[in-house]
Coordinates of C-alpha atoms in Angstrom, one line a residue:
Chain A
M622 CA 54.6 26.0 -26.1
G623 CA 53.8 29.3 -28.1
F624 CA 53.8 26.7 -31.2
R625 CA 51.7 24.3 -29.5
K626 CA 48.5 26.8 -28.7
K627 CA 49.1 28.2 -32.5
D628 CA 48.4 24.4 -33.5
E629 CA 45.3 23.9 -31.4
E630 CA 43.9 27.4 -32.7
E631 CA 43.9 26.3 -36.3
Y632 CA 42.7 22.7 -35.6
K633 CA 39.9 24.7 -33.5
S634 CA 38.9 26.9 -36.1
S635 CA 39.2 24.6 -39.2
G636 CA 35.7 23.1 -38.2
V637 CA 34.2 26.4 -38.7
H638 CA 35.9 26.8 -42.0
Y639 CA 33.6 24.5 -43.7
K640 CA 31.5 26.2 -46.0
Q641 CA 28.0 25.7 -45.0
S642 CA 25.8 24.2 -48.1
F643 CA 22.5 25.8 -48.8
G644 CA 20.8 23.0 -47.8
D645 CA 22.6 22.8 -44.5
R646 CA 21.7 26.5 -43.8
I647 CA 17.7 25.7 -44.5
I648 CA 18.1 23.1 -41.6
S649 CA 19.6 25.5 -39.4
I650 CA 16.7 28.0 -40.0
I651 CA 14.2 25.3 -39.5
T652 CA 15.9 24.2 -36.3
Y653 CA 16.3 27.6 -34.7
I654 CA 12.4 28.3 -35.8
V655 CA 11.2 24.6 -34.2
Y656 CA 12.9 24.8 -31.2
S657 CA 12.1 28.3 -30.4
I658 CA 8.4 27.0 -30.5
F659 CA 9.2 24.3 -28.3
A660 CA 10.8 26.7 -25.8
F661 CA 7.5 28.9 -26.3
V662 CA 5.3 26.0 -25.5
C663 CA 7.0 25.1 -22.0
V664 CA 7.3 28.8 -21.2
Y665 CA 4.3 30.7 -22.1
P666 CA 1.8 28.4 -20.1
F667 CA 3.6 29.7 -16.8
Y668 CA 3.7 33.4 -18.2
Y669 CA 0.1 33.3 -18.9
I670 CA -0.9 32.1 -15.9
F671 CA 1.3 34.5 -13.8
I672 CA 0.4 37.8 -16.0
N673 CA -3.7 36.8 -15.5
S674 CA -2.9 36.6 -11.5
I675 CA -1.7 40.0 -11.5
S676 CA -4.2 41.6 -13.8
S677 CA -7.5 43.1 -13.3
N678 CA -9.6 39.9 -12.3
Q679 CA -12.8 41.0 -14.6
L680 CA -10.7 41.2 -17.7
S681 CA -8.5 37.7 -16.9
E682 CA -12.0 35.9 -16.1
R683 CA -13.4 37.3 -19.9
G684 CA -10.2 35.8 -21.5
K685 CA -8.4 39.2 -22.1
V686 CA -5.2 39.0 -20.8
I687 CA -3.1 37.2 -23.4
F688 CA 0.2 38.8 -23.7
I689 CA 0.8 41.6 -21.1
P690 CA -0.6 42.2 -18.2
L691 CA -3.7 44.6 -17.6
E692 CA -4.3 46.6 -14.8
V693 CA -1.6 45.2 -12.7
H694 CA -2.6 44.6 -9.0
F695 CA -1.2 42.3 -6.7
S696 CA -4.1 41.7 -4.3
N697 CA -4.6 38.3 -5.2
Y698 CA -1.6 36.8 -3.4
A699 CA -2.6 38.8 -0.3
S700 CA -6.2 37.3 -0.8
V701 CA -5.3 33.9 -1.1
M702 CA -3.2 33.9 1.8
K703 CA -6.1 35.0 3.7
I704 CA -8.2 31.8 2.3
D705 CA -9.0 29.5 5.0
G706 CA -7.0 26.4 4.8
L707 CA -4.1 27.7 2.4
F708 CA -1.8 28.6 4.6
Q709 CA -2.3 25.6 6.6
A710 CA -1.8 23.5 3.2
A711 CA 1.3 25.6 2.5
K712 CA 2.9 24.6 6.2
V713 CA 2.3 20.8 5.6
S714 CA 3.6 21.0 2.1
L715 CA 6.8 22.6 3.3
G716 CA 6.8 20.5 6.3
R717 CA 6.5 17.3 4.4
T718 CA 9.0 18.4 1.8
L719 CA 11.7 19.3 4.7
V720 CA 11.0 16.3 6.8
G721 CA 10.9 13.9 3.9
T722 CA 14.2 15.2 2.4
A723 CA 16.1 15.0 5.7
I724 CA 15.1 11.5 6.3
A725 CA 15.6 10.3 3.1
V726 CA 18.8 12.0 2.4
F727 CA 19.8 10.2 5.7
T728 CA 19.0 6.8 4.9
S729 CA 20.1 6.7 1.6
A730 CA 23.3 7.8 2.7
F731 CA 23.8 5.6 5.7
L732 CA 22.3 2.5 4.2
G733 CA 24.2 3.3 0.9
Y734 CA 27.4 3.7 3.4
M735 CA 26.6 0.4 5.4
F736 CA 26.2 -2.0 2.5
T737 CA 29.6 -1.3 1.4
R738 CA 30.4 -2.7 5.0
E739 CA 31.7 -6.1 4.0
S740 CA 32.4 -7.2 8.0
M741 CA 28.4 -6.8 8.2
W742 CA 26.4 -10.0 9.1
A743 CA 24.2 -11.0 5.9
R744 CA 25.4 -7.8 4.0
K745 CA 24.1 -9.3 0.8
F746 CA 20.9 -11.0 1.3
W747 CA 19.8 -7.8 3.1
F748 CA 20.7 -5.5 0.2
R749 CA 18.8 -7.8 -1.8
V750 CA 15.9 -7.5 0.3
V751 CA 16.0 -3.6 0.2
A752 CA 16.7 -3.4 -3.8
A753 CA 14.2 -6.2 -4.8
T754 CA 11.3 -3.4 -3.5
M755 CA 12.1 -1.4 -6.7
Y756 CA 10.2 -4.1 -8.8
F757 CA 7.0 -4.7 -7.1
N758 CA 4.4 -3.1 -5.5
A759 CA 1.6 -4.5 -3.2
G760 CA -1.2 -2.4 -4.8
I761 CA -3.5 0.3 -3.3
I762 CA -5.6 -1.8 -1.1
P763 CA -2.9 -3.9 0.7
L764 CA -1.0 -0.7 1.2
Y765 CA -4.1 1.1 2.5
I766 CA -5.0 -1.8 5.1
T767 CA -1.3 -1.6 6.1
I768 CA -1.4 2.0 6.7
T769 CA -4.7 1.8 8.6
N770 CA -3.0 -0.9 10.9
L771 CA -0.2 1.2 11.7
H772 CA -2.5 4.2 12.5
L773 CA -1.3 6.3 9.9
L774 CA -4.5 7.4 8.4
N775 CA -4.6 11.1 9.2
N776 CA -1.4 11.2 10.2
F777 CA 1.4 13.6 9.0
W778 CA 4.2 10.6 9.0
V779 CA 2.2 8.8 6.2
Y780 CA 3.6 11.5 4.2
V781 CA 7.3 10.5 5.3
L782 CA 7.6 7.0 6.5
P783 CA 6.5 4.8 3.4
M784 CA 9.0 6.8 1.3
A785 CA 11.5 6.8 3.8
I786 CA 13.9 4.2 1.9
S787 CA 14.4 4.7 -1.3
P788 CA 16.2 1.9 -3.0
F789 CA 17.4 4.0 -6.3
Y790 CA 18.7 6.6 -4.1
L791 CA 20.3 4.2 -1.8
I792 CA 22.3 2.4 -4.5
L793 CA 23.3 5.8 -6.0
C794 CA 24.9 6.3 -2.6
K795 CA 26.4 3.0 -2.5
T796 CA 27.8 3.5 -5.7
F797 CA 29.3 6.3 -5.0
V798 CA 30.7 5.2 -1.6
E799 CA 32.3 2.5 -3.4
S800 CA 34.2 4.7 -5.7
V801 CA 36.0 6.4 -2.6
P802 CA 39.6 5.0 -2.1
K803 CA 39.2 2.3 0.9
E804 CA 42.3 3.6 2.2
L805 CA 40.4 6.5 3.6
Q806 CA 38.2 4.1 5.9
D807 CA 41.6 1.8 6.9
A808 CA 43.4 4.9 8.0
A809 CA 40.2 5.8 10.0
M810 CA 39.8 2.7 11.6
I811 CA 43.5 2.2 12.2
D812 CA 43.2 5.6 14.2
G813 CA 40.4 4.0 16.3
A814 CA 36.9 5.1 14.5
G815 CA 33.9 3.2 14.9
T816 CA 31.7 2.3 12.0
L817 CA 29.3 5.3 12.6
R818 CA 32.2 7.9 13.6
I819 CA 33.6 7.0 10.0
F820 CA 30.2 7.5 8.4
F821 CA 29.5 10.5 10.2
S822 CA 33.0 12.5 10.0
I823 CA 34.2 11.1 7.1
M824 CA 31.8 9.5 4.4
I825 CA 29.2 12.4 4.8
P826 CA 31.6 15.1 3.9
V827 CA 33.1 13.0 0.8
I828 CA 29.5 11.9 -0.5
K829 CA 28.0 15.6 -0.1
P830 CA 27.9 16.0 -4.2
I831 CA 25.6 13.0 -4.5
L832 CA 23.4 13.8 -1.4
A833 CA 22.7 17.3 -3.2
T834 CA 21.2 15.6 -6.1
V835 CA 19.3 13.1 -3.6
A836 CA 18.2 15.9 -1.7
I837 CA 17.1 18.1 -4.6
F838 CA 15.1 14.9 -6.2
T839 CA 13.2 14.0 -3.2
A840 CA 12.6 17.4 -2.1
V841 CA 10.5 17.9 -5.4
N842 CA 8.8 14.5 -5.4
Q843 CA 7.8 15.7 -1.9
W844 CA 6.7 18.7 -2.8
N845 CA 4.6 17.5 -5.8
A846 CA 3.1 14.2 -3.9
F847 CA -0.6 14.1 -4.5
Q848 CA -1.5 10.7 -4.4
D849 CA -0.7 9.8 -0.5
T850 CA -3.1 13.0 0.6
L851 CA -5.9 11.8 -1.8
L852 CA -6.0 8.0 -0.6
Y853 CA -4.9 8.4 3.3
I854 CA -6.1 11.9 4.2
T855 CA -9.6 13.1 5.3
D856 CA -8.4 15.8 7.9
K857 CA -8.6 19.3 6.3
K858 CA -5.6 20.3 8.6
L859 CA -3.4 17.9 7.0
Y860 CA -4.2 18.9 3.1
T861 CA -1.4 19.7 1.1
L862 CA -1.1 22.7 -1.3
Q863 CA -1.3 20.0 -4.3
F864 CA -4.4 18.2 -3.1
V865 CA -6.0 22.1 -2.3
L866 CA -5.2 23.0 -6.0
Y867 CA -6.7 20.2 -7.4
Q868 CA -9.8 21.1 -5.2
Y869 CA -10.0 24.1 -6.2
I870 CA -9.9 23.4 -10.0
N871 CA -12.6 20.6 -9.6
Q872 CA -15.0 22.2 -6.9
A873 CA -16.6 25.3 -8.2
S874 CA -18.8 25.0 -5.3
S875 CA -16.0 25.1 -2.4
I876 CA -14.6 28.0 -4.5
K877 CA -17.5 29.6 -4.3
A878 CA -17.6 29.1 -0.4
L879 CA -14.3 30.6 -0.1
L880 CA -15.2 33.6 -1.9
N881 CA -18.4 34.4 0.6
G882 CA -16.2 33.3 3.5
S883 CA -13.3 35.6 2.6
S884 CA -15.0 38.4 1.1
G885 CA -17.7 39.5 3.3
S886 CA -19.2 42.9 3.4
A887 CA -16.1 44.5 3.7
N888 CA -15.1 43.9 -0.1
I889 CA -18.1 45.7 -1.7
A890 CA -16.5 48.8 -1.6
A891 CA -13.5 47.1 -3.6
S892 CA -13.1 47.6 -7.1
M893 CA -14.5 45.1 -9.1
A894 CA -11.2 44.4 -10.9
K895 CA -9.8 43.2 -7.6
M896 CA -12.9 41.1 -6.8
Q897 CA -12.0 37.5 -6.3
T898 CA -13.4 35.0 -8.8
A899 CA -12.9 31.3 -9.2
T900 CA -10.4 32.2 -12.4
S901 CA -8.2 34.2 -9.9
I902 CA -8.0 32.3 -7.3
R903 CA -6.9 29.1 -9.4
M904 CA -4.7 31.0 -11.1
T905 CA -2.9 32.6 -8.0
V906 CA -2.8 29.4 -6.0
T907 CA -1.1 27.6 -9.4
I908 CA 1.3 30.3 -9.4
V909 CA 2.3 29.8 -5.3
V910 CA 2.3 25.9 -5.8
V911 CA 4.7 26.1 -9.0
A912 CA 7.0 29.2 -7.6
P913 CA 9.3 27.0 -5.6
I914 CA 10.1 24.6 -8.6
L915 CA 10.4 27.4 -11.0
L916 CA 12.4 29.4 -8.7
V917 CA 14.8 26.5 -7.6
Y918 CA 15.4 24.6 -10.9
P919 CA 17.6 27.0 -12.9
F920 CA 20.0 26.9 -9.9
F921 CA 20.1 23.1 -9.3
Q922 CA 20.0 22.3 -12.7
R923 CA 23.3 20.3 -12.7
Y924 CA 22.4 18.3 -10.1
F925 CA 19.3 17.7 -11.6
T926 CA 21.3 16.4 -14.8
K927 CA 23.6 14.8 -12.7
G928 CA 20.6 12.5 -11.2
I929 CA 19.5 11.3 -14.6
M930 CA 23.0 10.5 -15.7
I931 CA 24.1 8.6 -12.9
G932 CA 20.9 6.3 -13.3
A933 CA 21.7 6.3 -17.1
V934 CA 25.0 4.9 -16.3
K935 CA 23.4 2.1 -13.9
G936 CA 20.8 1.4 -16.6
Chain B
M15 CA 40.8 -8.9 17.2
N16 CA 39.6 -12.0 18.2
K17 CA 36.8 -14.2 16.7
S18 CA 34.2 -13.6 18.9
K19 CA 34.6 -9.9 18.8
K20 CA 34.5 -9.8 15.2
K21 CA 31.4 -11.5 15.1
W22 CA 29.9 -9.5 17.6
R23 CA 30.8 -6.2 15.4
S24 CA 29.6 -7.8 12.1
F25 CA 26.4 -8.5 14.0
Q26 CA 26.5 -4.7 15.5
E27 CA 26.7 -3.4 12.1
F28 CA 23.7 -5.5 11.3
L29 CA 21.9 -3.6 14.2
Y30 CA 22.6 -0.1 12.9
I31 CA 20.3 -1.0 10.1
L32 CA 17.9 -3.0 11.5
P33 CA 15.6 0.2 12.0
F34 CA 15.5 0.8 8.4
I35 CA 15.0 -3.1 7.3
I36 CA 12.0 -3.1 9.4
L37 CA 10.5 0.1 7.8
V38 CA 11.1 -1.8 4.1
L39 CA 9.6 -5.0 5.8
V40 CA 6.7 -2.9 6.9
F41 CA 5.9 -0.9 4.0
S42 CA 7.2 -3.0 1.2
Y43 CA 6.7 -6.7 2.0
Y44 CA 4.1 -6.8 4.7
P45 CA 1.5 -5.2 2.5
L46 CA 1.9 -8.3 0.1
Y47 CA 0.2 -10.2 2.8
G48 CA -3.0 -8.4 1.6
W49 CA -3.0 -10.3 -1.6
V50 CA -5.0 -12.7 0.5
Y51 CA -8.1 -10.4 0.1
A52 CA -8.3 -11.2 -3.3
F53 CA -9.8 -14.8 -2.0
F54 CA -12.2 -13.4 0.1
D55 CA -15.3 -11.6 -0.2
Y56 CA -13.9 -8.4 1.6
K57 CA -16.2 -5.6 3.2
P58 CA -14.6 -3.4 5.3
P59 CA -14.9 -2.9 8.4
K60 CA -15.6 -6.8 8.8
P61 CA -12.6 -8.8 9.7
L62 CA -11.8 -11.6 7.2
S63 CA -13.0 -15.0 8.4
K64 CA -13.4 -18.3 7.0
E65 CA -17.1 -17.7 5.6
L66 CA -16.4 -14.9 3.4
F67 CA -13.6 -17.0 1.5
V68 CA -14.5 -17.2 -1.9
G69 CA -11.5 -18.9 -3.7
L70 CA -11.0 -17.8 -7.3
K71 CA -14.5 -16.3 -7.6
W72 CA -13.1 -13.0 -8.4
F73 CA -10.4 -14.1 -10.8
K74 CA -13.5 -16.2 -12.4
S75 CA -15.5 -13.2 -12.6
M76 CA -13.2 -11.4 -15.1
V77 CA -13.6 -13.7 -17.8
E78 CA -17.2 -14.9 -16.6
N79 CA -19.1 -11.9 -15.9
P80 CA -20.1 -10.1 -18.9
V81 CA -20.4 -6.5 -17.4
K82 CA -16.8 -7.1 -15.8
V83 CA -15.4 -8.7 -19.1
K84 CA -16.8 -5.4 -21.0
Q85 CA -15.1 -3.1 -18.4
L86 CA -12.1 -4.8 -18.4
L87 CA -11.5 -4.9 -22.0
G88 CA -12.1 -1.2 -22.3
V89 CA -9.7 -0.6 -19.7
L90 CA -7.2 -2.7 -21.7
R91 CA -8.0 -1.0 -24.4
N92 CA -7.2 2.4 -23.3
T93 CA -4.0 1.2 -21.6
F94 CA -2.9 -0.4 -24.8
A95 CA -3.7 2.6 -27.0
I96 CA -2.0 4.9 -24.3
S97 CA 1.3 3.0 -23.7
G98 CA 1.5 2.0 -27.7
I99 CA 1.2 5.7 -28.6
S100 CA 4.1 6.5 -26.3
L101 CA 6.1 3.5 -27.4
L102 CA 5.3 4.4 -31.3
F103 CA 6.9 8.1 -30.6
S104 CA 9.3 7.2 -28.3
W105 CA 11.8 8.3 -30.6
F106 CA 10.9 11.7 -30.2
P107 CA 13.2 12.8 -27.1
M108 CA 15.9 11.2 -29.3
I109 CA 15.3 13.3 -32.4
F110 CA 14.6 16.4 -30.1
A111 CA 18.1 15.9 -28.6
V112 CA 20.1 15.2 -32.2
F113 CA 18.6 18.5 -33.7
L114 CA 19.0 20.5 -30.3
N115 CA 23.0 19.4 -30.4
E116 CA 22.8 21.1 -34.1
I117 CA 22.3 24.3 -32.5
K118 CA 25.7 26.2 -32.4
C119 CA 24.3 29.2 -30.5
V120 CA 25.1 27.7 -26.8
P121 CA 22.9 30.2 -24.6
F122 CA 19.9 29.5 -27.2
K123 CA 20.4 25.8 -26.6
K124 CA 21.1 25.9 -23.1
F125 CA 18.0 27.9 -22.6
V126 CA 15.9 25.6 -24.6
Q127 CA 17.1 22.7 -22.6
T128 CA 16.4 24.3 -19.3
V129 CA 12.7 25.6 -20.1
T130 CA 11.8 22.3 -21.9
T131 CA 13.1 20.4 -18.8
I132 CA 11.2 22.4 -16.1
P133 CA 7.6 20.6 -17.0
N134 CA 9.3 17.5 -15.9
F135 CA 9.5 18.8 -12.4
I136 CA 5.8 19.8 -11.8
S137 CA 3.3 17.6 -10.3
W138 CA 0.4 16.3 -12.7
V139 CA -2.1 18.4 -10.9
L140 CA -0.3 21.4 -12.0
V141 CA -0.2 20.1 -15.3
Y142 CA -3.6 19.7 -15.1
S143 CA -4.2 23.5 -13.6
I144 CA -2.2 24.6 -16.4
A145 CA -4.2 22.6 -19.0
Y146 CA -7.3 24.0 -17.5
S147 CA -6.4 27.5 -17.7
V148 CA -4.8 27.5 -21.5
L149 CA -7.9 25.7 -22.6
S150 CA -11.0 26.5 -21.0
S151 CA -13.5 28.4 -22.9
T152 CA -12.4 31.9 -21.9
G153 CA -8.5 30.2 -22.1
V154 CA -6.1 31.6 -24.7
V155 CA -6.2 28.8 -26.9
N156 CA -10.1 29.5 -27.4
T157 CA -9.9 33.3 -27.1
I158 CA -6.9 33.6 -30.0
L159 CA -8.8 30.9 -32.5
T160 CA -11.8 32.8 -31.8
N161 CA -10.5 36.3 -32.5
L162 CA -8.8 34.8 -35.8
G163 CA -12.1 33.9 -36.7
V164 CA -11.1 30.2 -36.9
I165 CA -14.3 29.0 -34.7
D166 CA -17.0 30.9 -33.5
K167 CA -17.5 29.2 -30.4
P168 CA -15.1 27.8 -27.7
I169 CA -14.1 24.0 -28.1
L170 CA -14.0 22.5 -25.0
F171 CA -11.0 20.6 -25.3
L172 CA -11.0 19.0 -22.0
Q173 CA -14.7 18.0 -21.4
S174 CA -14.5 15.8 -24.5
A175 CA -14.4 12.1 -25.5
E176 CA -12.4 12.8 -28.8
H177 CA -8.6 12.0 -29.2
V178 CA -8.2 11.4 -25.9
Y179 CA -5.4 9.1 -26.1
F180 CA -3.5 11.6 -28.2
K181 CA -4.0 14.5 -26.1
Q182 CA -2.9 12.5 -23.2
W183 CA 0.2 11.6 -24.9
L184 CA 0.7 15.3 -25.9
W185 CA 0.5 16.3 -22.2
L186 CA 3.1 13.7 -21.3
T187 CA 5.2 14.3 -24.0
W188 CA 5.2 18.5 -22.9
K189 CA 6.1 17.1 -19.5
N190 CA 8.7 14.4 -20.2
A191 CA 10.4 15.0 -23.7
G192 CA 13.0 17.6 -22.6
W193 CA 14.1 15.6 -19.5
A194 CA 14.1 12.1 -21.8
A195 CA 16.2 13.8 -24.4
I196 CA 19.2 14.7 -21.8
M197 CA 20.1 11.2 -21.8
Y198 CA 20.4 11.1 -25.5
I199 CA 22.3 14.8 -25.4
A200 CA 25.0 13.1 -23.0
A201 CA 25.7 10.1 -25.3
I202 CA 26.0 12.4 -28.3
T203 CA 28.6 14.6 -26.2
G204 CA 30.3 11.2 -26.0
I205 CA 30.5 11.0 -29.3
D206 CA 34.2 10.9 -30.8
E207 CA 34.7 14.3 -32.5
E208 CA 37.3 13.2 -34.9
L209 CA 34.7 10.9 -36.3
M210 CA 32.6 13.8 -37.3
E211 CA 35.5 15.7 -38.5
A212 CA 36.8 12.8 -41.0
A213 CA 33.1 12.7 -42.4
R214 CA 33.2 16.5 -42.7
V215 CA 36.5 16.2 -44.5
D216 CA 34.8 13.5 -46.7
G217 CA 32.3 16.1 -47.7
A218 CA 29.7 14.3 -45.5
N219 CA 26.6 17.0 -45.1
R220 CA 24.6 17.5 -41.7
M221 CA 22.0 15.5 -42.7
Q222 CA 24.4 12.7 -43.4
I223 CA 26.3 13.0 -40.2
I224 CA 23.5 12.8 -38.2
R225 CA 22.1 9.8 -40.2
H226 CA 25.4 7.9 -40.1
I227 CA 27.2 9.0 -37.4
T228 CA 24.9 10.4 -34.4
I229 CA 21.9 8.7 -34.8
P230 CA 23.8 5.2 -35.0
S231 CA 25.7 6.0 -31.9
I232 CA 22.8 6.7 -29.6
L233 CA 21.1 4.0 -30.9
P234 CA 21.9 1.7 -28.1
T235 CA 20.5 4.1 -25.3
Y236 CA 17.1 4.1 -27.4
F237 CA 17.0 0.3 -27.4
V238 CA 17.2 0.7 -23.3
I239 CA 14.5 2.9 -23.6
V240 CA 12.4 0.9 -25.9
M241 CA 12.7 -2.2 -23.3
L242 CA 12.0 -0.4 -20.3
N243 CA 8.6 1.3 -22.1
L244 CA 7.7 -2.5 -23.1
A245 CA 8.4 -3.5 -19.3
N246 CA 6.1 -0.8 -18.0
F247 CA 3.7 -1.4 -20.8
L248 CA 0.4 -2.1 -18.2
T249 CA 2.1 1.0 -16.0
N250 CA 0.8 4.1 -17.1
G251 CA 0.7 5.4 -13.4
M252 CA -3.0 7.0 -11.9
E253 CA -2.1 10.2 -11.5
Q254 CA -1.8 12.1 -14.9
F255 CA -5.6 9.9 -15.9
Y256 CA -7.1 10.8 -12.4
V257 CA -6.9 14.4 -12.8
F258 CA -7.9 14.7 -16.4
A259 CA -10.6 12.2 -15.9
N260 CA -14.3 13.7 -16.0
S261 CA -17.4 12.3 -16.8
F262 CA -16.8 13.2 -21.0
N263 CA -13.9 11.3 -21.3
K264 CA -13.9 8.6 -18.4
E265 CA -14.7 5.9 -20.9
Y266 CA -11.6 6.4 -22.8
I267 CA -9.1 7.7 -20.0
Q268 CA -9.5 4.9 -17.4
V269 CA -6.4 3.1 -17.5
L270 CA -5.4 0.1 -15.3
D271 CA -3.9 1.7 -12.7
L272 CA -6.9 4.1 -12.4
Y273 CA -9.2 1.1 -12.6
V274 CA -7.9 -0.5 -9.9
Y275 CA -8.1 2.7 -7.8
N276 CA -12.0 3.3 -9.0
L277 CA -12.6 0.1 -8.3
A278 CA -11.4 0.0 -4.7
M279 CA -12.2 3.6 -3.7
G280 CA -14.9 4.5 -6.1
S281 CA -17.1 1.6 -6.1
G282 CA -16.0 -0.4 -3.0
G283 CA -14.7 -3.6 -4.9
Y284 CA -12.0 -4.1 -2.9
S285 CA -11.1 -7.9 -3.4
L286 CA -11.6 -7.8 -7.4
S287 CA -9.4 -4.5 -7.2
V288 CA -6.8 -6.6 -5.4
A289 CA -7.2 -9.3 -7.7
I290 CA -6.4 -7.1 -10.5
S291 CA -3.5 -5.5 -9.4
I292 CA -1.8 -9.1 -8.5
L293 CA -2.7 -10.1 -12.1
K294 CA -1.2 -7.1 -13.2
T295 CA 1.7 -7.5 -11.0
L296 CA 2.7 -10.8 -12.3
V297 CA 2.1 -10.0 -16.0
S298 CA 4.8 -7.0 -15.1
V299 CA 7.3 -8.7 -13.5
V300 CA 6.9 -11.4 -16.4
L301 CA 7.6 -8.7 -19.0
L302 CA 10.6 -7.2 -16.9
T303 CA 12.1 -10.6 -16.9
A304 CA 11.3 -11.1 -20.4
T305 CA 12.6 -7.6 -21.9
N306 CA 15.7 -7.9 -19.3
K307 CA 16.9 -11.3 -21.2
F308 CA 15.9 -10.0 -24.7
S309 CA 18.3 -6.8 -23.9
K310 CA 21.2 -9.3 -22.5
L311 CA 20.7 -11.2 -25.9
V312 CA 20.8 -8.3 -28.2
R313 CA 23.7 -6.2 -26.3
G314 CA 25.1 -8.3 -23.8
E315 CA 23.9 -6.6 -20.9
G316 CA 20.7 -6.4 -19.2
F317 CA 19.2 -3.0 -17.4
I318 CA 18.1 -4.3 -14.1

C-alpha cells in the first residue's frame, strides 16, 4: 500500500519537474494578463453601476465616480422602492418566476417520465409531436392572434402558459429517467403502485438532480423575459422589472414624471447629493434587477454547467 | 392482466398527458393556422373574408415593389453581416477555453470562469443598461478617455451608425463567450492525460501541445458549433437588436427578426410580416436539415 502511494506521488510530481522553457513562461505571463483583462471587463461594469448607485447622485451624474464610491449613501434604494409601479413590477417578476418555474419543472419531469412508459398509447407519436416544436415557430403575428383569441392579452398567465412545456428540458428529464434502473419501477408495480404513484413517490426523488438544473434555467429565463411583456401587455399593473427598466433607460420623460411624483416638496430640504436623478434611478434599478442573478449564480454554478453538458452530450 | 384492462390502462396513461398535449397543440401548432394571413390583406380588427384574399400579392411585393426590395436587401445585409461576423469569430470561445486551461493557478482559473459566464445569464435589457451606463457621455469610458486627453468631447458610442455590426458582435461576445467556452473546457478535460505526458517527454513545448493535441481533440465540438451557427444563420433573435436600436443606427441594426416585429407592430404590415416569417421558417428548416445531413456525412452523426 505504502509503496503504491509513493509511486503515485512520484508520478504526479513528474509533470511539474519539467523545466518551463523561456517561451512557455512568456506564454504563461501573457495568459494571466489577458485573462485578468477578460475578468475585469466582465466584473467591472457591475461594480461601476453599483458604486454609482451608492454614491452622491450629483457626483455620479457628472461621471466622477469611477473606482471608489464617493459620499456613500443608500437612500437611492429606499427611494426607488417608493416609485409608483416598481414594487408592483417586482411582484410580477417574482410571481412569474415562481409560478413559471414550478409549472415548467413539473411538466418536464412528468412528461419526461410518461414518455418512457412503453405501455402508453401512441407514445412515440406524441413524443414526436412535442419534440418537433423545438424546430419551428409560427411567428410573431400568428402567435399574437392566438394569444388574443385565448383572451390572454393583459393576463398574467401569458407569462406562464406558452412556456409551460419546454421540449428541451423534457428530453433532459426523459434521458435521465431512462438511465434509472427499470427494476425500480417494476418492483413498485408488483407492490401495486400505479403510474402516478410511481412518479410521485419514486421518480421525483430519484431525478431531483436534473430537476434542479431545469428549475434554475427556467427561473433565469422567466426572470429575464422581456419580449412577452412587450408584445402582450399594455396594463401597467402587469409590467415586469425588465420592461420597466427598459422604459427607464429609454424614456427620460417618464423618469422626470416619476421624479416629480415621488419627490414633491418634502425633498426640497434633502441634500443635493441624495436628490434623485435619471442616472441614479437607472443605475439603482439596474442593480435591483441584476442582483438576484448575481447572488444566485455562484452558488448554483454547478447546476448551470451541468445543464450545458447534458445538452452537449445530446448535441 | 386481461387484454381490455391492458388497453384501458394504456389509454389511461395517455389521458394523464392529454392536458399537456393540448397545451402544446394550442401554443405551437394552432398558431401555424395564422400563416393564412400571408395570403390576405389583413387589417385587424376586421375578420378575414373572401374579399380580402390577395393570393401571393405579399410574396410578389418582396421582389417587385422597389421600396420593399430595398428595405429587404438592407435587412438581409444586416442579418448576413452580423451572422457572418459571429461565424467568422466562432473560434474565439474555443481559443478562450484552450488558454484558460493552461492556467495552473486553480482559484484564478475558477474565478475567471465564473465571472466570464455570468453575463450569459442577464437579459439583453440589462446588457443594454450596462452599455448605456458605461458608454454614455458621462460614463466611465468617455470620462477616462477625456482625462487621458485622448478625446476632447465625448464619443456617443451607442448613438452612432458606425461599426454597428462589430459593436453588436462585441456585446454578443461579452455576453456569451465565457459560457460557450464551457463545452470546450469539458472536452479538454476529456483528453487523455497520458497523451500530453508522452508529448512532454518527447520535448514538446506548450504551444506544440496545444497545436498538435489540444486543438485537434476539440475540433469535433467546434464543428458542431459551426454547423449550428450555419443552421441559425437567419435567426439573430430580436431582443438584442430591439434594445440597442435607436434612430441613429436603425438602418444597420434592423435584422430579419427585428424587421418582422417592426413591420407588424410598428407599421401595421401584418400580412407582409407573416409572409416574411413564413419564408424565414422555410429557409431555416432547409438550412437545419442540410447542415444536419452534412454533419452526418462528415462525422457520422447529426446534431438533431
